[in-house]
Amino acid sequence: RRVGPATDVGELLEFLAARACVRPLGEVLDAARLDARFATWPGFSLADFLVARDAKGAIVGCLAPWDTSPFKRTRVLGYHGQMVWQKRLYNLAAHLRRFTPLPPPGDCFRFPFLTHLEVADDDPAVLHDLLLAAYERLRPRGYHFMSAFLARGSPLAPAFKGFTQTRTAMTLYAVHPPDSPWAEVDVTTLRPGFEMALS
C-alpha cells in the first residue's frame, strides 16, 4: 500500500461517492459540489488530499487536512490544576524534540481538521498509513495537533495507536416531528457522514 497526494479528481470523486452510499447522512460529492468547496472553504484545494492505494493502484482511503482558523478558532484562556505542570513538561519535551509547544494564554491552538476521511472496509491499517502521511506533511507547519471525527466504537479506532490522543466527547441527536416518516427509523450509526469541522 502506498500513500500520496491525489492527482485524479474524477477517481477521487468516484471513491467518495461510493463511500457516501454506506452513510445514512452521506452527501454524494459530485464535481460541482467539490468545486464549490474549493471556492468557498478558505485555503482548501485538491492539493490537500492524501490518498492510500492498494497493490493494484485503486484508492482505498483518503483524507484532506484543512486549517479552519480563518473562521473557527480555539483560544486558550488559561492553564489550571494539573495542566500547569503538564504544560511545562510538554513544552520541555517540545524544546528537546523540536515540535510545537502549547500556546500561552491568549493565543489560539493551531490545528487542521482531517476532512473527507473515508476508508474502504473500515480498515484501520489504511487509516494509520494516512495519519502518518498527514503527520509528516503537517509537522513542519507548526501545528499543535490534528483533529478528526470518529464515532464511539468505530473499527477505525486502532488506527490512532501510537499517537497521543485527547478525546472530546459529544452526542448527536436526530430531531424530527412526531409524524415524520423518519420517526420510527433508527439512525444510530458508526458512519454519520458529515464534516465535524463545520458543526
JSON list of C-alpha atoms in Angstrom, two decimals, residues 4-164:
[
{"chain": "A", "resi": 4, "resn": "GLY", "atom": "CA", "xyz": [0.46, 10.12, -1.75]},
{"chain": "A", "resi": 5, "resn": "PRO", "atom": "CA", "xyz": [-1.30, 13.27, -2.98]},
{"chain": "A", "resi": 6, "resn": "ALA", "atom": "CA", "xyz": [-4.48, 12.99, -5.03]},
{"chain": "A", "resi": 7, "resn": "THR", "atom": "CA", "xyz": [-3.96, 13.75, -8.70]},
{"chain": "A", "resi": 8, "resn": "ASP", "atom": "CA", "xyz": [-7.10, 12.49, -10.47]},
{"chain": "A", "resi": 9, "resn": "VAL", "atom": "CA", "xyz": [-10.18, 14.33, -9.18]},
{"chain": "A", "resi": 10, "resn": "GLY", "atom": "CA", "xyz": [-12.54, 12.03, -11.08]},
{"chain": "A", "resi": 11, "resn": "GLU", "atom": "CA", "xyz": [-11.11, 8.93, -9.44]},
{"chain": "A", "resi": 12, "resn": "LEU", "atom": "CA", "xyz": [-11.28, 10.62, -6.03]},
{"chain": "A", "resi": 13, "resn": "LEU", "atom": "CA", "xyz": [-14.91, 11.64, -6.53]},
{"chain": "A", "resi": 14, "resn": "GLU", "atom": "CA", "xyz": [-15.85, 8.09, -7.56]},
{"chain": "A", "resi": 15, "resn": "PHE", "atom": "CA", "xyz": [-14.32, 6.74, -4.34]},
{"chain": "A", "resi": 16, "resn": "LEU", "atom": "CA", "xyz": [-16.03, 9.38, -2.17]},
{"chain": "A", "resi": 17, "resn": "ALA", "atom": "CA", "xyz": [-19.40, 8.73, -3.85]},
{"chain": "A", "resi": 18, "resn": "ALA", "atom": "CA", "xyz": [-19.12, 5.00, -3.20]},
{"chain": "A", "resi": 19, "resn": "ARG", "atom": "CA", "xyz": [-18.33, 5.62, 0.46]},
{"chain": "A", "resi": 20, "resn": "ALA", "atom": "CA", "xyz": [-21.24, 8.07, 0.82]},
{"chain": "A", "resi": 21, "resn": "CYS", "atom": "CA", "xyz": [-23.62, 5.24, -0.11]},
{"chain": "A", "resi": 22, "resn": "VAL", "atom": "CA", "xyz": [-22.91, 3.44, 3.19]},
{"chain": "A", "resi": 23, "resn": "ARG", "atom": "CA", "xyz": [-23.62, 6.55, 5.28]},
{"chain": "A", "resi": 24, "resn": "PRO", "atom": "CA", "xyz": [-27.20, 7.35, 6.38]},
{"chain": "A", "resi": 25, "resn": "LEU", "atom": "CA", "xyz": [-26.41, 11.06, 6.23]},
{"chain": "A", "resi": 26, "resn": "GLY", "atom": "CA", "xyz": [-23.87, 10.79, 3.43]},
{"chain": "A", "resi": 27, "resn": "GLU", "atom": "CA", "xyz": [-23.68, 13.51, 0.82]},
{"chain": "A", "resi": 28, "resn": "VAL", "atom": "CA", "xyz": [-22.78, 12.49, -2.70]},
{"chain": "A", "resi": 29, "resn": "LEU", "atom": "CA", "xyz": [-19.92, 14.82, -3.52]},
{"chain": "A", "resi": 30, "resn": "ASP", "atom": "CA", "xyz": [-20.02, 15.45, -7.25]},
{"chain": "A", "resi": 31, "resn": "ALA", "atom": "CA", "xyz": [-17.60, 17.65, -9.21]},
{"chain": "A", "resi": 32, "resn": "ALA", "atom": "CA", "xyz": [-19.77, 20.77, -8.83]},
{"chain": "A", "resi": 33, "resn": "ARG", "atom": "CA", "xyz": [-20.03, 20.39, -5.05]},
{"chain": "A", "resi": 34, "resn": "LEU", "atom": "CA", "xyz": [-16.32, 19.76, -4.69]},
{"chain": "A", "resi": 35, "resn": "ASP", "atom": "CA", "xyz": [-15.52, 22.79, -6.84]},
{"chain": "A", "resi": 36, "resn": "ALA", "atom": "CA", "xyz": [-17.86, 24.82, -4.61]},
{"chain": "A", "resi": 37, "resn": "ARG", "atom": "CA", "xyz": [-15.89, 23.71, -1.57]},
{"chain": "A", "resi": 38, "resn": "PHE", "atom": "CA", "xyz": [-12.64, 24.69, -3.23]},
{"chain": "A", "resi": 39, "resn": "ALA", "atom": "CA", "xyz": [-14.18, 28.10, -3.97]},
{"chain": "A", "resi": 40, "resn": "THR", "atom": "CA", "xyz": [-15.70, 28.74, -0.53]},
{"chain": "A", "resi": 41, "resn": "TRP", "atom": "CA", "xyz": [-13.57, 26.86, 2.03]},
{"chain": "A", "resi": 42, "resn": "PRO", "atom": "CA", "xyz": [-10.63, 29.20, 2.74]},
{"chain": "A", "resi": 43, "resn": "GLY", "atom": "CA", "xyz": [-7.34, 27.70, 1.62]},
{"chain": "A", "resi": 44, "resn": "PHE", "atom": "CA", "xyz": [-8.83, 24.34, 0.65]},
{"chain": "A", "resi": 45, "resn": "SER", "atom": "CA", "xyz": [-7.80, 22.63, -2.60]},
{"chain": "A", "resi": 46, "resn": "LEU", "atom": "CA", "xyz": [-7.23, 19.28, -4.29]},
{"chain": "A", "resi": 47, "resn": "ALA", "atom": "CA", "xyz": [-3.60, 19.51, -3.15]},
{"chain": "A", "resi": 48, "resn": "ASP", "atom": "CA", "xyz": [-4.78, 18.97, 0.44]},
{"chain": "A", "resi": 49, "resn": "PHE", "atom": "CA", "xyz": [-5.99, 15.44, -0.31]},
{"chain": "A", "resi": 50, "resn": "LEU", "atom": "CA", "xyz": [-3.93, 12.39, 0.56]},
{"chain": "A", "resi": 51, "resn": "VAL", "atom": "CA", "xyz": [-4.98, 9.03, -0.88]},
{"chain": "A", "resi": 52, "resn": "ALA", "atom": "CA", "xyz": [-4.00, 5.47, 0.01]},
{"chain": "A", "resi": 53, "resn": "ARG", "atom": "CA", "xyz": [-3.81, 2.94, -2.81]},
{"chain": "A", "resi": 54, "resn": "ASP", "atom": "CA", "xyz": [-3.77, -0.84, -2.78]},
{"chain": "A", "resi": 55, "resn": "ALA", "atom": "CA", "xyz": [-1.33, -3.02, -4.73]},
{"chain": "A", "resi": 56, "resn": "LYS", "atom": "CA", "xyz": [-3.44, -2.61, -7.88]},
{"chain": "A", "resi": 57, "resn": "GLY", "atom": "CA", "xyz": [-3.40, 1.18, -7.62]},
{"chain": "A", "resi": 58, "resn": "ALA", "atom": "CA", "xyz": [-7.06, 1.57, -6.55]},
{"chain": "A", "resi": 59, "resn": "ILE", "atom": "CA", "xyz": [-7.92, 4.17, -3.92]},
{"chain": "A", "resi": 60, "resn": "VAL", "atom": "CA", "xyz": [-8.75, 2.51, -0.58]},
{"chain": "A", "resi": 61, "resn": "GLY", "atom": "CA", "xyz": [-8.72, 5.59, 1.64]},
{"chain": "A", "resi": 62, "resn": "CYS", "atom": "CA", "xyz": [-8.41, 9.35, 1.69]},
{"chain": "A", "resi": 63, "resn": "LEU", "atom": "CA", "xyz": [-8.41, 12.39, 3.91]},
{"chain": "A", "resi": 64, "resn": "ALA", "atom": "CA", "xyz": [-7.78, 16.10, 3.46]},
{"chain": "A", "resi": 65, "resn": "PRO", "atom": "CA", "xyz": [-6.25, 18.14, 6.30]},
{"chain": "A", "resi": 66, "resn": "TRP", "atom": "CA", "xyz": [-7.83, 21.60, 6.34]},
{"chain": "A", "resi": 67, "resn": "ASP", "atom": "CA", "xyz": [-6.99, 24.55, 8.58]},
{"chain": "A", "resi": 68, "resn": "THR", "atom": "CA", "xyz": [-10.30, 26.10, 9.67]},
{"chain": "A", "resi": 69, "resn": "SER", "atom": "CA", "xyz": [-8.70, 29.01, 11.57]},
{"chain": "A", "resi": 70, "resn": "PRO", "atom": "CA", "xyz": [-9.92, 31.69, 9.10]},
{"chain": "A", "resi": 71, "resn": "PHE", "atom": "CA", "xyz": [-13.41, 31.26, 10.60]},
{"chain": "A", "resi": 72, "resn": "LYS", "atom": "CA", "xyz": [-13.15, 28.95, 13.64]},
{"chain": "A", "resi": 73, "resn": "ARG", "atom": "CA", "xyz": [-10.53, 29.15, 16.41]},
{"chain": "A", "resi": 74, "resn": "THR", "atom": "CA", "xyz": [-9.91, 27.65, 19.84]},
{"chain": "A", "resi": 75, "resn": "ARG", "atom": "CA", "xyz": [-8.37, 30.24, 22.15]},
{"chain": "A", "resi": 76, "resn": "VAL", "atom": "CA", "xyz": [-6.55, 29.30, 25.35]},
{"chain": "A", "resi": 77, "resn": "LEU", "atom": "CA", "xyz": [-7.85, 31.30, 28.31]},
{"chain": "A", "resi": 78, "resn": "GLY", "atom": "CA", "xyz": [-5.50, 29.69, 30.82]},
{"chain": "A", "resi": 79, "resn": "TYR", "atom": "CA", "xyz": [-3.98, 26.51, 32.23]},
{"chain": "A", "resi": 80, "resn": "HIS", "atom": "CA", "xyz": [-5.26, 25.34, 35.61]},
{"chain": "A", "resi": 81, "resn": "GLY", "atom": "CA", "xyz": [-4.66, 22.50, 38.07]},
{"chain": "A", "resi": 82, "resn": "GLN", "atom": "CA", "xyz": [-2.61, 19.63, 36.67]},
{"chain": "A", "resi": 83, "resn": "MET", "atom": "CA", "xyz": [-2.47, 21.32, 33.27]},
{"chain": "A", "resi": 84, "resn": "VAL", "atom": "CA", "xyz": [0.02, 23.86, 34.65]},
{"chain": "A", "resi": 85, "resn": "TRP", "atom": "CA", "xyz": [2.63, 21.14, 35.21]},
{"chain": "A", "resi": 86, "resn": "GLN", "atom": "CA", "xyz": [1.59, 19.16, 32.15]},
{"chain": "A", "resi": 87, "resn": "LYS", "atom": "CA", "xyz": [2.13, 22.24, 30.00]},
{"chain": "A", "resi": 88, "resn": "ARG", "atom": "CA", "xyz": [5.63, 22.73, 31.44]},
{"chain": "A", "resi": 89, "resn": "LEU", "atom": "CA", "xyz": [6.57, 19.10, 30.81]},
{"chain": "A", "resi": 90, "resn": "TYR", "atom": "CA", "xyz": [5.03, 19.15, 27.34]},
{"chain": "A", "resi": 91, "resn": "ASN", "atom": "CA", "xyz": [6.85, 22.34, 26.38]},
{"chain": "A", "resi": 92, "resn": "LEU", "atom": "CA", "xyz": [10.14, 20.96, 27.72]},
{"chain": "A", "resi": 93, "resn": "ALA", "atom": "CA", "xyz": [9.68, 17.90, 25.52]},
{"chain": "A", "resi": 94, "resn": "ALA", "atom": "CA", "xyz": [8.75, 20.18, 22.61]},
{"chain": "A", "resi": 95, "resn": "HIS", "atom": "CA", "xyz": [12.01, 22.10, 23.09]},
{"chain": "A", "resi": 96, "resn": "LEU", "atom": "CA", "xyz": [14.11, 18.94, 23.23]},
{"chain": "A", "resi": 97, "resn": "ARG", "atom": "CA", "xyz": [12.38, 17.10, 20.39]},
{"chain": "A", "resi": 98, "resn": "ARG", "atom": "CA", "xyz": [11.70, 20.17, 18.23]},
{"chain": "A", "resi": 99, "resn": "PHE", "atom": "CA", "xyz": [7.92, 20.13, 17.97]},
{"chain": "A", "resi": 100, "resn": "THR", "atom": "CA", "xyz": [5.47, 22.96, 18.60]},
{"chain": "A", "resi": 101, "resn": "PRO", "atom": "CA", "xyz": [4.94, 23.94, 22.28]},
{"chain": "A", "resi": 102, "resn": "LEU", "atom": "CA", "xyz": [1.50, 24.59, 23.71]},
{"chain": "A", "resi": 103, "resn": "PRO", "atom": "CA", "xyz": [0.31, 28.18, 23.20]},
{"chain": "A", "resi": 104, "resn": "PRO", "atom": "CA", "xyz": [0.40, 30.69, 26.05]},
{"chain": "A", "resi": 105, "resn": "PRO", "atom": "CA", "xyz": [-2.88, 32.05, 27.46]},
{"chain": "A", "resi": 106, "resn": "GLY", "atom": "CA", "xyz": [-4.47, 34.42, 24.98]},
{"chain": "A", "resi": 107, "resn": "ASP", "atom": "CA", "xyz": [-3.15, 32.59, 21.92]},
{"chain": "A", "resi": 108, "resn": "CYS", "atom": "CA", "xyz": [-5.01, 30.02, 19.84]},
{"chain": "A", "resi": 109, "resn": "PHE", "atom": "CA", "xyz": [-4.35, 26.38, 19.12]},
{"chain": "A", "resi": 110, "resn": "ARG", "atom": "CA", "xyz": [-3.27, 25.85, 15.53]},
{"chain": "A", "resi": 111, "resn": "PHE", "atom": "CA", "xyz": [-4.63, 22.64, 14.06]},
{"chain": "A", "resi": 112, "resn": "PRO", "atom": "CA", "xyz": [-6.06, 21.22, 10.86]},
{"chain": "A", "resi": 113, "resn": "PHE", "atom": "CA", "xyz": [-9.20, 19.10, 10.77]},
{"chain": "A", "resi": 114, "resn": "LEU", "atom": "CA", "xyz": [-8.97, 15.86, 8.79]},
{"chain": "A", "resi": 115, "resn": "THR", "atom": "CA", "xyz": [-11.89, 16.32, 6.40]},
{"chain": "A", "resi": 116, "resn": "HIS", "atom": "CA", "xyz": [-13.22, 13.87, 3.80]},
{"chain": "A", "resi": 117, "resn": "LEU", "atom": "CA", "xyz": [-11.90, 10.98, 5.89]},
{"chain": "A", "resi": 118, "resn": "GLU", "atom": "CA", "xyz": [-13.00, 7.78, 4.15]},
{"chain": "A", "resi": 119, "resn": "VAL", "atom": "CA", "xyz": [-11.57, 4.27, 4.35]},
{"chain": "A", "resi": 120, "resn": "ALA", "atom": "CA", "xyz": [-12.78, 1.25, 2.40]},
{"chain": "A", "resi": 121, "resn": "ASP", "atom": "CA", "xyz": [-13.90, -1.67, 4.58]},
{"chain": "A", "resi": 122, "resn": "ASP", "atom": "CA", "xyz": [-13.09, 0.39, 7.70]},
{"chain": "A", "resi": 123, "resn": "ASP", "atom": "CA", "xyz": [-9.52, -0.90, 7.60]},
{"chain": "A", "resi": 124, "resn": "PRO", "atom": "CA", "xyz": [-7.58, 0.75, 10.46]},
{"chain": "A", "resi": 125, "resn": "ALA", "atom": "CA", "xyz": [-4.23, -0.10, 8.82]},
{"chain": "A", "resi": 126, "resn": "VAL", "atom": "CA", "xyz": [-5.16, 2.08, 5.84]},
{"chain": "A", "resi": 127, "resn": "LEU", "atom": "CA", "xyz": [-6.15, 4.97, 8.08]},
{"chain": "A", "resi": 128, "resn": "HIS", "atom": "CA", "xyz": [-2.95, 4.58, 10.12]},
{"chain": "A", "resi": 129, "resn": "ASP", "atom": "CA", "xyz": [-0.89, 4.99, 6.94]},
{"chain": "A", "resi": 130, "resn": "LEU", "atom": "CA", "xyz": [-2.90, 8.10, 6.03]},
{"chain": "A", "resi": 131, "resn": "LEU", "atom": "CA", "xyz": [-2.42, 9.56, 9.52]},
{"chain": "A", "resi": 132, "resn": "LEU", "atom": "CA", "xyz": [1.34, 9.04, 9.32]},
{"chain": "A", "resi": 133, "resn": "ALA", "atom": "CA", "xyz": [1.44, 10.73, 5.91]},
{"chain": "A", "resi": 134, "resn": "ALA", "atom": "CA", "xyz": [-0.66, 13.64, 7.19]},
{"chain": "A", "resi": 135, "resn": "TYR", "atom": "CA", "xyz": [1.58, 14.00, 10.25]},
{"chain": "A", "resi": 136, "resn": "GLU", "atom": "CA", "xyz": [4.72, 14.11, 8.12]},
{"chain": "A", "resi": 137, "resn": "ARG", "atom": "CA", "xyz": [3.17, 16.72, 5.85]},
{"chain": "A", "resi": 138, "resn": "LEU", "atom": "CA", "xyz": [1.83, 18.90, 8.68]},
{"chain": "A", "resi": 139, "resn": "ARG", "atom": "CA", "xyz": [4.61, 18.72, 11.26]},
{"chain": "A", "resi": 140, "resn": "PRO", "atom": "CA", "xyz": [6.85, 21.38, 9.65]},
{"chain": "A", "resi": 141, "resn": "ARG", "atom": "CA", "xyz": [3.94, 23.83, 9.60]},
{"chain": "A", "resi": 142, "resn": "GLY", "atom": "CA", "xyz": [3.93, 24.41, 13.36]},
{"chain": "A", "resi": 143, "resn": "TYR", "atom": "CA", "xyz": [0.54, 22.92, 14.22]},
{"chain": "A", "resi": 144, "resn": "HIS", "atom": "CA", "xyz": [-0.19, 21.83, 17.79]},
{"chain": "A", "resi": 145, "resn": "PHE", "atom": "CA", "xyz": [-2.24, 18.79, 16.75]},
{"chain": "A", "resi": 146, "resn": "MET", "atom": "CA", "xyz": [-4.58, 17.46, 14.09]},
{"chain": "A", "resi": 147, "resn": "SER", "atom": "CA", "xyz": [-8.25, 16.75, 14.74]},
{"chain": "A", "resi": 148, "resn": "ALA", "atom": "CA", "xyz": [-10.53, 14.04, 13.36]},
{"chain": "A", "resi": 149, "resn": "PHE", "atom": "CA", "xyz": [-14.08, 12.83, 13.92]},
{"chain": "A", "resi": 150, "resn": "LEU", "atom": "CA", "xyz": [-14.52, 9.17, 14.83]},
{"chain": "A", "resi": 151, "resn": "ALA", "atom": "CA", "xyz": [-17.71, 7.70, 16.25]},
{"chain": "A", "resi": 152, "resn": "ARG", "atom": "CA", "xyz": [-17.55, 5.76, 19.52]},
{"chain": "A", "resi": 153, "resn": "GLY", "atom": "CA", "xyz": [-16.94, 2.10, 18.80]},
{"chain": "A", "resi": 154, "resn": "SER", "atom": "CA", "xyz": [-15.62, 2.71, 15.31]},
{"chain": "A", "resi": 155, "resn": "PRO", "atom": "CA", "xyz": [-13.49, -0.13, 13.90]},
{"chain": "A", "resi": 156, "resn": "LEU", "atom": "CA", "xyz": [-11.08, 2.59, 12.75]},
{"chain": "A", "resi": 157, "resn": "ALA", "atom": "CA", "xyz": [-10.08, 3.45, 16.34]},
{"chain": "A", "resi": 158, "resn": "PRO", "atom": "CA", "xyz": [-6.95, 1.21, 16.32]},
{"chain": "A", "resi": 159, "resn": "ALA", "atom": "CA", "xyz": [-5.53, 3.43, 13.56]},
{"chain": "A", "resi": 160, "resn": "PHE", "atom": "CA", "xyz": [-4.67, 6.05, 16.19]},
{"chain": "A", "resi": 161, "resn": "LYS", "atom": "CA", "xyz": [-2.44, 3.69, 18.19]},
{"chain": "A", "resi": 162, "resn": "GLY", "atom": "CA", "xyz": [0.97, 5.30, 18.63]},
{"chain": "A", "resi": 163, "resn": "PHE", "atom": "CA", "xyz": [-0.43, 8.84, 18.51]},
{"chain": "A", "resi": 164, "resn": "THR", "atom": "CA", "xyz": [-1.01, 10.91, 21.64]}
]
